[in-house]
GROMACS .gro file of C-alpha atoms in nm:
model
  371
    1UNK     CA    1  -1.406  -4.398   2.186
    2UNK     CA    2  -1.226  -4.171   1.942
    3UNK     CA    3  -1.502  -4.152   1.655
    4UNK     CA    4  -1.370  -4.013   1.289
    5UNK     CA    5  -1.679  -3.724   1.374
    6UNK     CA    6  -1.526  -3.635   1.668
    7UNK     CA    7  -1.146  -3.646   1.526
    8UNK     CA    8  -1.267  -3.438   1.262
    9UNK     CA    9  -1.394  -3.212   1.513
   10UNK     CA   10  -1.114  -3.205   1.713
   11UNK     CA   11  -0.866  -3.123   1.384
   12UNK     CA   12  -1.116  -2.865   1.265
   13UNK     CA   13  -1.211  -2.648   1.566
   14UNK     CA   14  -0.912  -2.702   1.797
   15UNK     CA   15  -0.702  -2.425   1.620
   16UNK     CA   16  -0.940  -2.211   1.585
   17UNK     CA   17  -1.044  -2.241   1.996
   18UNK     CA   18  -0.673  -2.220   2.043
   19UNK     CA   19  -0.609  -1.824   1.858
   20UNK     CA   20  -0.951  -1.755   1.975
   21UNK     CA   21  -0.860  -1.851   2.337
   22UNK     CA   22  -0.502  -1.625   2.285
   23UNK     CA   23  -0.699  -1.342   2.126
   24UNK     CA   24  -0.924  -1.326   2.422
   25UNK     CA   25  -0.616  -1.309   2.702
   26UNK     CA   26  -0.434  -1.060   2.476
   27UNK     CA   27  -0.733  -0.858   2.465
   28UNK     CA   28  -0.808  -0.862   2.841
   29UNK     CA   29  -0.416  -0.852   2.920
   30UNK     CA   30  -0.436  -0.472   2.710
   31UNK     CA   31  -0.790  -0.371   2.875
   32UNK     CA   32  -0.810  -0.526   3.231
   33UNK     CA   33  -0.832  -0.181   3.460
   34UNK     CA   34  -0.488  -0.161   3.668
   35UNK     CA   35  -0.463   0.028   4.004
   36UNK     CA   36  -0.070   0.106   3.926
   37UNK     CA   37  -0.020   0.472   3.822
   38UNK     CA   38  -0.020   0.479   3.456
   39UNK     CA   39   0.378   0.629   3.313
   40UNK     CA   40   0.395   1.017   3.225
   41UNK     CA   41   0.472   1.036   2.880
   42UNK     CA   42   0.594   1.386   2.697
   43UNK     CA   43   0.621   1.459   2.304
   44UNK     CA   44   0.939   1.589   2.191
   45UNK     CA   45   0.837   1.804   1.891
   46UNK     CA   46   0.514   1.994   1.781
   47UNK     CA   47   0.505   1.833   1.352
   48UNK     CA   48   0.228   1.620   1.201
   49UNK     CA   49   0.397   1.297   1.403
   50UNK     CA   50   0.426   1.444   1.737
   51UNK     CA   51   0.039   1.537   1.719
   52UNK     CA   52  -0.005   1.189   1.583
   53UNK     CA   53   0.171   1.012   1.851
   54UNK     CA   54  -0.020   1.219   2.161
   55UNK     CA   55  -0.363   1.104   2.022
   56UNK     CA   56  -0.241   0.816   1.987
   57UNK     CA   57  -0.117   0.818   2.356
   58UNK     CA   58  -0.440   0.979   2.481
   59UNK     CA   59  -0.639   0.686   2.323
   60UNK     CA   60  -0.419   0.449   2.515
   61UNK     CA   61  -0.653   0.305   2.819
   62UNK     CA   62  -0.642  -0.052   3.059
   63UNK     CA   63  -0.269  -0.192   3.096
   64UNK     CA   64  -0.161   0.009   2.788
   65UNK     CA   65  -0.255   0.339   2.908
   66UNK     CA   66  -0.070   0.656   2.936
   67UNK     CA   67  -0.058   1.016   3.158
   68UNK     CA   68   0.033   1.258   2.860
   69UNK     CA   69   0.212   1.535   3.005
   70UNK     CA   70   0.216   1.767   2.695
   71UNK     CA   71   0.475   1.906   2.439
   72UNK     CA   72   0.851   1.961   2.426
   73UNK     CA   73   0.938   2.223   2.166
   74UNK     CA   74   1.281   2.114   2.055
   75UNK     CA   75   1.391   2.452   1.875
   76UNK     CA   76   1.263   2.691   2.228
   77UNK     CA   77   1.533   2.823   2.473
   78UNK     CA   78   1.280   2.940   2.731
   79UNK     CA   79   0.911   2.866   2.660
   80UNK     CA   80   0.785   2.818   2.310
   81UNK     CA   81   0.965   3.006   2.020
   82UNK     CA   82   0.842   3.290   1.772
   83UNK     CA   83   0.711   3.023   1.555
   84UNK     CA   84   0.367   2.896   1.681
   85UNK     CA   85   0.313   2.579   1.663
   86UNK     CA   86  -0.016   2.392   1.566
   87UNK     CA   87  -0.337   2.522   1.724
   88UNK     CA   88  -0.424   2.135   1.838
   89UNK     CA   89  -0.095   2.186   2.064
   90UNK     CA   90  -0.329   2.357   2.319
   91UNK     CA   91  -0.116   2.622   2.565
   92UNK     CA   92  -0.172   2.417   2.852
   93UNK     CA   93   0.022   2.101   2.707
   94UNK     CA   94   0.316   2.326   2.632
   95UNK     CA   95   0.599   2.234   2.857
   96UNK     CA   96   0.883   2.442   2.726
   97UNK     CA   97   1.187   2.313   2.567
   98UNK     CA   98   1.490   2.089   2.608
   99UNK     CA   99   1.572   2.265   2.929
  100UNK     CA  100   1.220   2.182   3.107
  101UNK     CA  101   1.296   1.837   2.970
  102UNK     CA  102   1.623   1.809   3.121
  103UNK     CA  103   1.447   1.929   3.476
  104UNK     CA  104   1.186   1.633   3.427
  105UNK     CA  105   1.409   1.415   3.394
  106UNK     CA  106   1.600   1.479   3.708
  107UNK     CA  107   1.285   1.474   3.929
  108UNK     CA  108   1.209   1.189   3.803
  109UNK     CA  109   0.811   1.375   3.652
  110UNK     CA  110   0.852   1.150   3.369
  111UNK     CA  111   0.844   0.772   3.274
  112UNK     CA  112   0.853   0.847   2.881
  113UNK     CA  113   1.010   1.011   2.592
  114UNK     CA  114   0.906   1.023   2.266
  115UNK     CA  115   1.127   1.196   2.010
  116UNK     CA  116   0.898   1.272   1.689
  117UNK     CA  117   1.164   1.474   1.495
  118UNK     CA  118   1.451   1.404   1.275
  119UNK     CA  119   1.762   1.360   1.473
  120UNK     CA  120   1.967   1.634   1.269
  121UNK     CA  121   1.687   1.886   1.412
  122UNK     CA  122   1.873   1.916   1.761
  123UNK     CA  123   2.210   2.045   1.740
  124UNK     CA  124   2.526   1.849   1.897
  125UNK     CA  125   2.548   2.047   2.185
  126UNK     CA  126   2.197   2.026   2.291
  127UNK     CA  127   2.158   1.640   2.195
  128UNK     CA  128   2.421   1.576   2.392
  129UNK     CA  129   2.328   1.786   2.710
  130UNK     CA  130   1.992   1.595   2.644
  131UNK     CA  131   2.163   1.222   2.578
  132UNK     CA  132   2.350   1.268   2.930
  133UNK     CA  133   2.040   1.354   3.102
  134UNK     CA  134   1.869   1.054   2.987
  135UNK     CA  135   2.130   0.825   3.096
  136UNK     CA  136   2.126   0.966   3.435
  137UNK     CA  137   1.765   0.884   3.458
  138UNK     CA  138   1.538   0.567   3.422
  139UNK     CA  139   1.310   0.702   3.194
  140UNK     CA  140   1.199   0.499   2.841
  141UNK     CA  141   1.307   0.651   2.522
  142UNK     CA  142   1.075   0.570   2.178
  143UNK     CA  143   1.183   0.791   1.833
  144UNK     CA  144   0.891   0.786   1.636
  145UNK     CA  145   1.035   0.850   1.287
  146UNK     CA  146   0.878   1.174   1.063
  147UNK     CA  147   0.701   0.993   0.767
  148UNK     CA  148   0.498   1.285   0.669
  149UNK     CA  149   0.199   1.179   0.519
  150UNK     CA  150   0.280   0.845   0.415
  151UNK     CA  151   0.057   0.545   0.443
  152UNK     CA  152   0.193   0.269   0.686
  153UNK     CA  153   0.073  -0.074   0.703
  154UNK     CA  154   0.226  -0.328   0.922
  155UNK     CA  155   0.504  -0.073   1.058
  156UNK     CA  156   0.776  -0.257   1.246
  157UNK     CA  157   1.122  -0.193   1.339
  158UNK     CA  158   1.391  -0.493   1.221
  159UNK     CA  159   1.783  -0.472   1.200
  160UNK     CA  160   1.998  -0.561   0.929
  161UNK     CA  161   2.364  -0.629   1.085
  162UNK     CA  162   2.264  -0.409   1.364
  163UNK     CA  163   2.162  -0.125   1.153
  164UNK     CA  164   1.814  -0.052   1.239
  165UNK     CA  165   1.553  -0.070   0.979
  166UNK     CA  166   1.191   0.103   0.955
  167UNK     CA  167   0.961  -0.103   0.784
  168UNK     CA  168   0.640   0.109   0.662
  169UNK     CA  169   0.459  -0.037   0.358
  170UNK     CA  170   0.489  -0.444   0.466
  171UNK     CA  171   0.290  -0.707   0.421
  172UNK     CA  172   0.100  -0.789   0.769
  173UNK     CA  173   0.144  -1.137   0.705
  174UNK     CA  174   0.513  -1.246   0.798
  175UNK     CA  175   0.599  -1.519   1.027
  176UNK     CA  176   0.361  -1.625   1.318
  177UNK     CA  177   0.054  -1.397   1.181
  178UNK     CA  178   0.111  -1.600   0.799
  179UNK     CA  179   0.080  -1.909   0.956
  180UNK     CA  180  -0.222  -1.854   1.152
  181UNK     CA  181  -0.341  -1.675   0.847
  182UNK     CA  182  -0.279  -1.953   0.623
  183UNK     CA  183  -0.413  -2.210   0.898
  184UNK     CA  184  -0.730  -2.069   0.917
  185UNK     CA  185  -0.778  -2.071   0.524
  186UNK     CA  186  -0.742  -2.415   0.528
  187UNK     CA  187  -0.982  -2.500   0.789
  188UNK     CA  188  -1.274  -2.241   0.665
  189UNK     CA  189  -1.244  -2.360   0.316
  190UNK     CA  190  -1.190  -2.730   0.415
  191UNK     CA  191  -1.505  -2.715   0.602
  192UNK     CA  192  -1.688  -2.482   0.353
  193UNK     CA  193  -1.665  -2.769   0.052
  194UNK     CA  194  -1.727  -3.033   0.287
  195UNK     CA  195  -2.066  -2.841   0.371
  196UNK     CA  196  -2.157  -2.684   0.054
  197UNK     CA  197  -2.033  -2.967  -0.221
  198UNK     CA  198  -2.393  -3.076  -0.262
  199UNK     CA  199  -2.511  -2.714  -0.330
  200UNK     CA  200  -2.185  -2.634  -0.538
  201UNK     CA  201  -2.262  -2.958  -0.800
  202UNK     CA  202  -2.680  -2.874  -0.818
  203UNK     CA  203  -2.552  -2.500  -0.887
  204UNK     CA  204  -2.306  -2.629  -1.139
  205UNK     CA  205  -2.615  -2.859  -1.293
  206UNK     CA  206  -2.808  -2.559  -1.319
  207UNK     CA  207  -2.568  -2.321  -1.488
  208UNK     CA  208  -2.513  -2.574  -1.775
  209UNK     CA  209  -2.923  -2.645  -1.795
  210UNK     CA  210  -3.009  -2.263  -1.833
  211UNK     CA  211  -2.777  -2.186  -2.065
  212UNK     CA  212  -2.485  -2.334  -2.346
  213UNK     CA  213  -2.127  -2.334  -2.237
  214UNK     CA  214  -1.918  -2.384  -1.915
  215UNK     CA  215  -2.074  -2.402  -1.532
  216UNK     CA  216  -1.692  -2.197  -1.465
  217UNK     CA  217  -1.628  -1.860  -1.514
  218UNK     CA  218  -1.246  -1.854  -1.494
  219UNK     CA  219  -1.115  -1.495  -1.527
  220UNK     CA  220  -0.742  -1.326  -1.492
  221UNK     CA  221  -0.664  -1.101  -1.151
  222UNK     CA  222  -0.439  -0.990  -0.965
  223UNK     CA  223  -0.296  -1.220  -0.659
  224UNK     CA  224   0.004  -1.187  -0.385
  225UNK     CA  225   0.236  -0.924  -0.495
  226UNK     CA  226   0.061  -0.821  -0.800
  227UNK     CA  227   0.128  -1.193  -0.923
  228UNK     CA  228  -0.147  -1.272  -1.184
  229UNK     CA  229  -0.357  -1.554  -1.068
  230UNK     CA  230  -0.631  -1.748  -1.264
  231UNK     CA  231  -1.006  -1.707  -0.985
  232UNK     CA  232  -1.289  -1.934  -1.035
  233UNK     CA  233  -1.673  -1.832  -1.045
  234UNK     CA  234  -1.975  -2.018  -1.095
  235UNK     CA  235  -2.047  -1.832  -1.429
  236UNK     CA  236  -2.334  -1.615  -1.444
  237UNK     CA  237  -2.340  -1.389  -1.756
  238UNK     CA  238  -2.418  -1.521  -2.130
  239UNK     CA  239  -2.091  -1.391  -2.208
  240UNK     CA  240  -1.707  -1.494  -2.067
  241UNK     CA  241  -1.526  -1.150  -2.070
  242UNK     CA  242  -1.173  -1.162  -1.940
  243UNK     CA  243  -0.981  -0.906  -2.213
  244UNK     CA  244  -0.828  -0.573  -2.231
  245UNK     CA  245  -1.212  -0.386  -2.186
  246UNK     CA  246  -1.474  -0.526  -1.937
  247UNK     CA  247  -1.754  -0.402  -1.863
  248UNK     CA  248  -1.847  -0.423  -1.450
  249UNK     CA  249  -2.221  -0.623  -1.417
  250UNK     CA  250  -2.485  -0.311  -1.313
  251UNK     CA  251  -2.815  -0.327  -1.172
  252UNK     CA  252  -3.055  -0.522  -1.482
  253UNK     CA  253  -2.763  -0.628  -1.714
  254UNK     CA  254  -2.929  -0.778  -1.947
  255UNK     CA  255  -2.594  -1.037  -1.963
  256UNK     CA  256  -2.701  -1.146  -1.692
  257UNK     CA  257  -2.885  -1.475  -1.669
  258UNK     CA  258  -3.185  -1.575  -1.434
  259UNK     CA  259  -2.982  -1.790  -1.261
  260UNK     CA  260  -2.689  -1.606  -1.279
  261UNK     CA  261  -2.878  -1.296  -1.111
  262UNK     CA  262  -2.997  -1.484  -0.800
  263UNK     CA  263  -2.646  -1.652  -0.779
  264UNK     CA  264  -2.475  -1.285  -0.761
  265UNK     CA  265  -2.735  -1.153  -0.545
  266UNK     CA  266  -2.644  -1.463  -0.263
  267UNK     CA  267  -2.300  -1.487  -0.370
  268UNK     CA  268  -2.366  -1.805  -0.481
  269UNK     CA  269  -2.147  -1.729  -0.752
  270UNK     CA  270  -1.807  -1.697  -0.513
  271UNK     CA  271  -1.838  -2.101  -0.405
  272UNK     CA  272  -1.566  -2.209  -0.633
  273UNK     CA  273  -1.306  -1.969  -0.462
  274UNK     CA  274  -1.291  -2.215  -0.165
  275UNK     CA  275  -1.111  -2.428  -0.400
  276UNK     CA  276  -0.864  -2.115  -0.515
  277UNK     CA  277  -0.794  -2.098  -0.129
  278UNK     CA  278  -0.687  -2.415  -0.107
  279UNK     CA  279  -0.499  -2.383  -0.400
  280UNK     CA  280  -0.274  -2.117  -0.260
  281UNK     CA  281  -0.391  -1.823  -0.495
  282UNK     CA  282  -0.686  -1.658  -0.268
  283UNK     CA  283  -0.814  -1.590   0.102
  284UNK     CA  284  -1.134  -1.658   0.237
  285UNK     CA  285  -1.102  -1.274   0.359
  286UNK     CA  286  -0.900  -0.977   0.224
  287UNK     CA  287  -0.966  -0.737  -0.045
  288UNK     CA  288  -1.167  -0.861  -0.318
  289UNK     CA  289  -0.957  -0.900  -0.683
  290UNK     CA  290  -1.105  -0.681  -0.976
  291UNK     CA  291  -1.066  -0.756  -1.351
  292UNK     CA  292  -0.706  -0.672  -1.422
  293UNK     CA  293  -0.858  -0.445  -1.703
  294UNK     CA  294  -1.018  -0.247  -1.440
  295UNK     CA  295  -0.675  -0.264  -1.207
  296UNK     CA  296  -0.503  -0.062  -1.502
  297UNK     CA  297  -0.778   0.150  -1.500
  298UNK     CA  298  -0.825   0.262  -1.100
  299UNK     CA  299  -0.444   0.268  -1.026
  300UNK     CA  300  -0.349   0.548  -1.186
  301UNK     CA  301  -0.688   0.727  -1.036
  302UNK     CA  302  -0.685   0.652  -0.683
  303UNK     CA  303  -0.381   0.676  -0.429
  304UNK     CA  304  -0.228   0.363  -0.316
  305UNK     CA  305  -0.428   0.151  -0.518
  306UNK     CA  306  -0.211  -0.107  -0.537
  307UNK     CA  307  -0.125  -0.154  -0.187
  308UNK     CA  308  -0.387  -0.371  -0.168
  309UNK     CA  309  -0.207  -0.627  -0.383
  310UNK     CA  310   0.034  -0.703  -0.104
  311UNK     CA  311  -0.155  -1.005   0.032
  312UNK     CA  312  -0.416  -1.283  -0.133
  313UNK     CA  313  -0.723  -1.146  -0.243
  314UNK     CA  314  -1.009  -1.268  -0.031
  315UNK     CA  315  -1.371  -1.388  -0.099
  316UNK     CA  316  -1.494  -1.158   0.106
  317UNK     CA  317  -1.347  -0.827   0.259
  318UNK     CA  318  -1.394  -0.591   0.484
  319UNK     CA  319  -1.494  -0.313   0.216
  320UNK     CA  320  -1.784  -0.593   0.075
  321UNK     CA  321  -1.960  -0.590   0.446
  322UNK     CA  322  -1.955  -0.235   0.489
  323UNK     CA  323  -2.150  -0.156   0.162
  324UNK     CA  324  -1.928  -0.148  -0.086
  325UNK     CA  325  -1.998  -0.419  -0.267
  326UNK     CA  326  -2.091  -0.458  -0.604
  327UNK     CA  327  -2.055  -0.234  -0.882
  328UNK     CA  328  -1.732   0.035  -0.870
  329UNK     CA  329  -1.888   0.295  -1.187
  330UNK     CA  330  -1.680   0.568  -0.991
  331UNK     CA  331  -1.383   0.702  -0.888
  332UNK     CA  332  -1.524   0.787  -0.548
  333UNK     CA  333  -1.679   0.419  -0.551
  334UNK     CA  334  -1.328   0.251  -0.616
  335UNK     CA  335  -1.129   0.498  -0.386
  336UNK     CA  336  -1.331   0.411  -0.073
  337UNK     CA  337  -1.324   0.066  -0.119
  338UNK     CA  338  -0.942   0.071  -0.143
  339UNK     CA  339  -0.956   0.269   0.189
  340UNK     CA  340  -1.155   0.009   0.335
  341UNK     CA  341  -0.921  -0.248   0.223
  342UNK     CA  342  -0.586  -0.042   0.326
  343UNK     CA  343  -0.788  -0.050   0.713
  344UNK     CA  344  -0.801  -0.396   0.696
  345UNK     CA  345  -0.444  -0.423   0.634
  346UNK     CA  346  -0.353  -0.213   0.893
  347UNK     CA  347  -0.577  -0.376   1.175
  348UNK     CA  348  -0.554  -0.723   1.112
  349UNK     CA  349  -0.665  -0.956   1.356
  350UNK     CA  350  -0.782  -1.339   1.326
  351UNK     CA  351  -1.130  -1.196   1.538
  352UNK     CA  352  -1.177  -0.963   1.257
  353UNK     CA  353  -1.181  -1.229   0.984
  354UNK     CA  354  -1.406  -1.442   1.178
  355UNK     CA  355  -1.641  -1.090   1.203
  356UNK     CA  356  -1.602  -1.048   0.826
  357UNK     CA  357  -1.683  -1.397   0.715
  358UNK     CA  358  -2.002  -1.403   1.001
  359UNK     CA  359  -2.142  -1.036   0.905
  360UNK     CA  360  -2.088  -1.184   0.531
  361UNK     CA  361  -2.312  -1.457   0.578
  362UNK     CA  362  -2.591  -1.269   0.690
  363UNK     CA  363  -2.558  -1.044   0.367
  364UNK     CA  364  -2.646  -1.392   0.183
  365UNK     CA  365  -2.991  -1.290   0.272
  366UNK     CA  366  -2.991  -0.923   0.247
  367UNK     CA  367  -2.794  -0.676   0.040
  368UNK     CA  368  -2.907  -0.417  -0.121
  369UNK     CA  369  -2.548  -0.366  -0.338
  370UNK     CA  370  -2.579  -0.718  -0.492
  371UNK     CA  371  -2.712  -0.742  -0.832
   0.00000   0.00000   0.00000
C-alpha cells in the first residue's frame, strides 16, 4: 500500500538517489584502473598554456589518463631555438620541433596533439607540411586556445553557424546541469520548511518578544546576473540598515540583540532564505550575497569580483565552510572569499553541494567566525 509518507519519500529522495547514483558511475567510469596502454600525448608550444595543459595531462590518472611525451617547440628547425624556453620545460621533455613531430607522427609514437599556440604562430608552409602529416596519421588533434591569464569558468566550445565559439567566463549552469541544479533547490528547501517550520515560527515569536519591530530583516543584494533581488533574514540587530553605508556586524556589536547573537552564531538567522529559494531569487549553495553597499565597495578592490554574480547566491557556500565566514573588514578577507567562490564555479558538482550543505550543518554547532 502506497502510503502519502512513503510517496513523499519516493518524490523527495528519488532524484536525489538518481544524480547521486550517475555521479557515482561517472566517477568510477574516470578512475576505474585500465590495463589498455594509456595514449602518448605531446605539447605543441612552450607559453603559459602549453605548461598549463601538460600538468594538466600529468594529473590525468584511471580511464582519463595520459603518457606525456614532452614539448614541441613550434619556432625550432633542429632542436630547441636560441630563445630558451621556461625552466619548468625540463631538457628531457624537449622533443624538438615540427620536424620531430612530423617523424612521430609517421611511426605512429603518438596518439595526441595538442596545439597551445595561436594559429598565425606557424607559418603556411610549415602548417601545411604539418596539416598533411596529420591527415596521413590517426592521431587526435585538441587546440587549446592562448587566454593568457584570464580566469575561465565553465569553458566550453559551441558553434554559431558552424563558426566555432570559445566560451570562457559562462555561467556553469546551462541546460542539463540548471535543471538538476534547480531540482535539487526545490527538494532541499521543500524538505528544509517542512522540517524546520515549527522552529522558524517560535524563532519568529521570539524576535518580536525581545525586541519592537519586524521578526524579517528584508535587505537589497545582488542576485543572477547582477539582478537586484530582495533576501529575507530572521532580523537580529536593533537596527534595519539596507542604504548607501552599512556597517558589516563584528565580534560584540552592540546592535546586536541577545537573541539575535545566538541566531547568527547557529545561522538561525538564514531560515527564511529557504523560502527565497523557492521563490526563484537564491540557492541553497553558491556564493553568499553581500549588502549591495559593500558590492560597490569590494568590486573595484578585488579582481573579478563580480564574477561571482553569474549564478543565484546561495545560503551557504563553499567560501562560508572553509572559514570565511563572517565578517569581510579587509581587502585580503573579501578577496579570498571571492576566490573561494570563483573555485566553486569552476568545479561544480551536485556531490559538492551535498558536501557544502552537510559540512555546513555541523558548523551549526561550532564556528569560531560566527558572531
Amino acid at each position: 500500500v502506497i502510503t502519502p509518507g512513503l510517496w513523499l519519500a519516493w518524490t523527495v529522495l528519488h532524484p536525489l538517489a538518481h544524480q547521486a547514483a550517475l555521479q557515482a558511475v561517472a566517477w568510477g567510469w574516470d578512475h576505474w584502473p585500465t590495463k589498455q596502454r594509456s595514449p602518448v600525448a605531446v605539447v605543441v608550444g612552450t607559453g603559459p598554456s602549453a605548461q598549463r595543459t601538460a600538468r594538466a595531462l600529468r594529473r590525468l590518472h584511471g580511464a582519463q589518463a595520459r603518457s606525456f611525451l614532452g614539448w614541441i617547440n613550434p619556432h625550432a628547425n633542429e632542436g630547441w631555438s636560441a630563445t630558451p624556453p621556461r625552466a619548468s620545460c625540463r631538457p628531457s621533455r624537449r622533443l624538438g620541433g615540427l620536424r620531430e613531430l612530423e617523424r612521430l607522427l609517421k611511426t605512429r609514437g603518438v596518439d595526441e596533439v595538442y596545439f597551445c599556440m595561436p594559429p598565425g604562430d606557424l607559418n603556411r608552409e610549415a602548417l601545411a607540411r604539418v596539416w598533411r602529416a596529420i591527415q596521413d596519421s590517426t592521431v587526435t588533434v585538441r587546440w587549446v586556445p592562448e587566454v593568457w591569464d584570464a580566469l575561465v569558468v565553465q569553458g566550453q566550445v559551441s558553434t554559431l553557424e558552424g563558426m566555432p565559439l570559445i566560451g570562457i567566463l559562462e555561467t556553469p549552469f546551462t541546460g542539463s546541469r540548471a535543471a538538476i541544479k534547480r531540482l535539487s533547490d526545490l527538494v532541499l528547501a521543500t524538505v528544509a520548511l517542512f522540517l524546520l517550520w515549527p522552529v522558524m515560527l517560535l524563532i519568529s515569536l521570539a524576535v518580536r518578544w525581545e525586541s519592537p519591530g519586524p521578526a524579517l530583516f528584508r535587505q537589497k543584494r545582488l542576485g543572477a546576473r547582477g539582478e537586484v533581488i530582495e533576501v529575507w533574514k530572521f532580523r537580529t540587530m536593533s537596527v534595519m540598515e539596507d542604504g548607501a553605508n552599512i556597517r558589516q556586524a563584528g565580534r560584540d556589536d552592540p546592535r546586536v540583540t541577545r537573541l539575535g547573537r545566538w541566531l547568527r552564531r547557529t545561522s538561525l538567522d538564514e531560515l527564511p532564505q529557504f523560502i527565497n529559494v523557492l521563490q526563484g531569487r537564491m540557492s541553497v549553495v553558491g556564493p553568499r550575497p553581500h549588502a549591495l553597499a559593500h558590492n560597490d565597495h569590494y568590486r573595484g578592490l578585488v579582481m573579478a569580483y563580480m564574477v561571482r554574480h553569474k549564478v543565484r547566491p546561495g545560503i551557504t557556500g563553499w567560501a562560508q565552510v572553509n572559514g570565511l565566514r563572517g565578517e569581510t573588514d579587509t581587502v585580503d578577507k573579501m578577496s579570498r572569499r571571492v576566490e573561494h567562490d570563483l573555485y566553486y564555479l569552476q568545479h561544480w558538482t551536485l556531490a559538492l553541494d551535498l558536501q557544502i550543505v552537510l559540512r555546513t550543518v555541523g558548523l551549526v554547532f561550532r564556528d569560531a567566525h560566527a558572531w
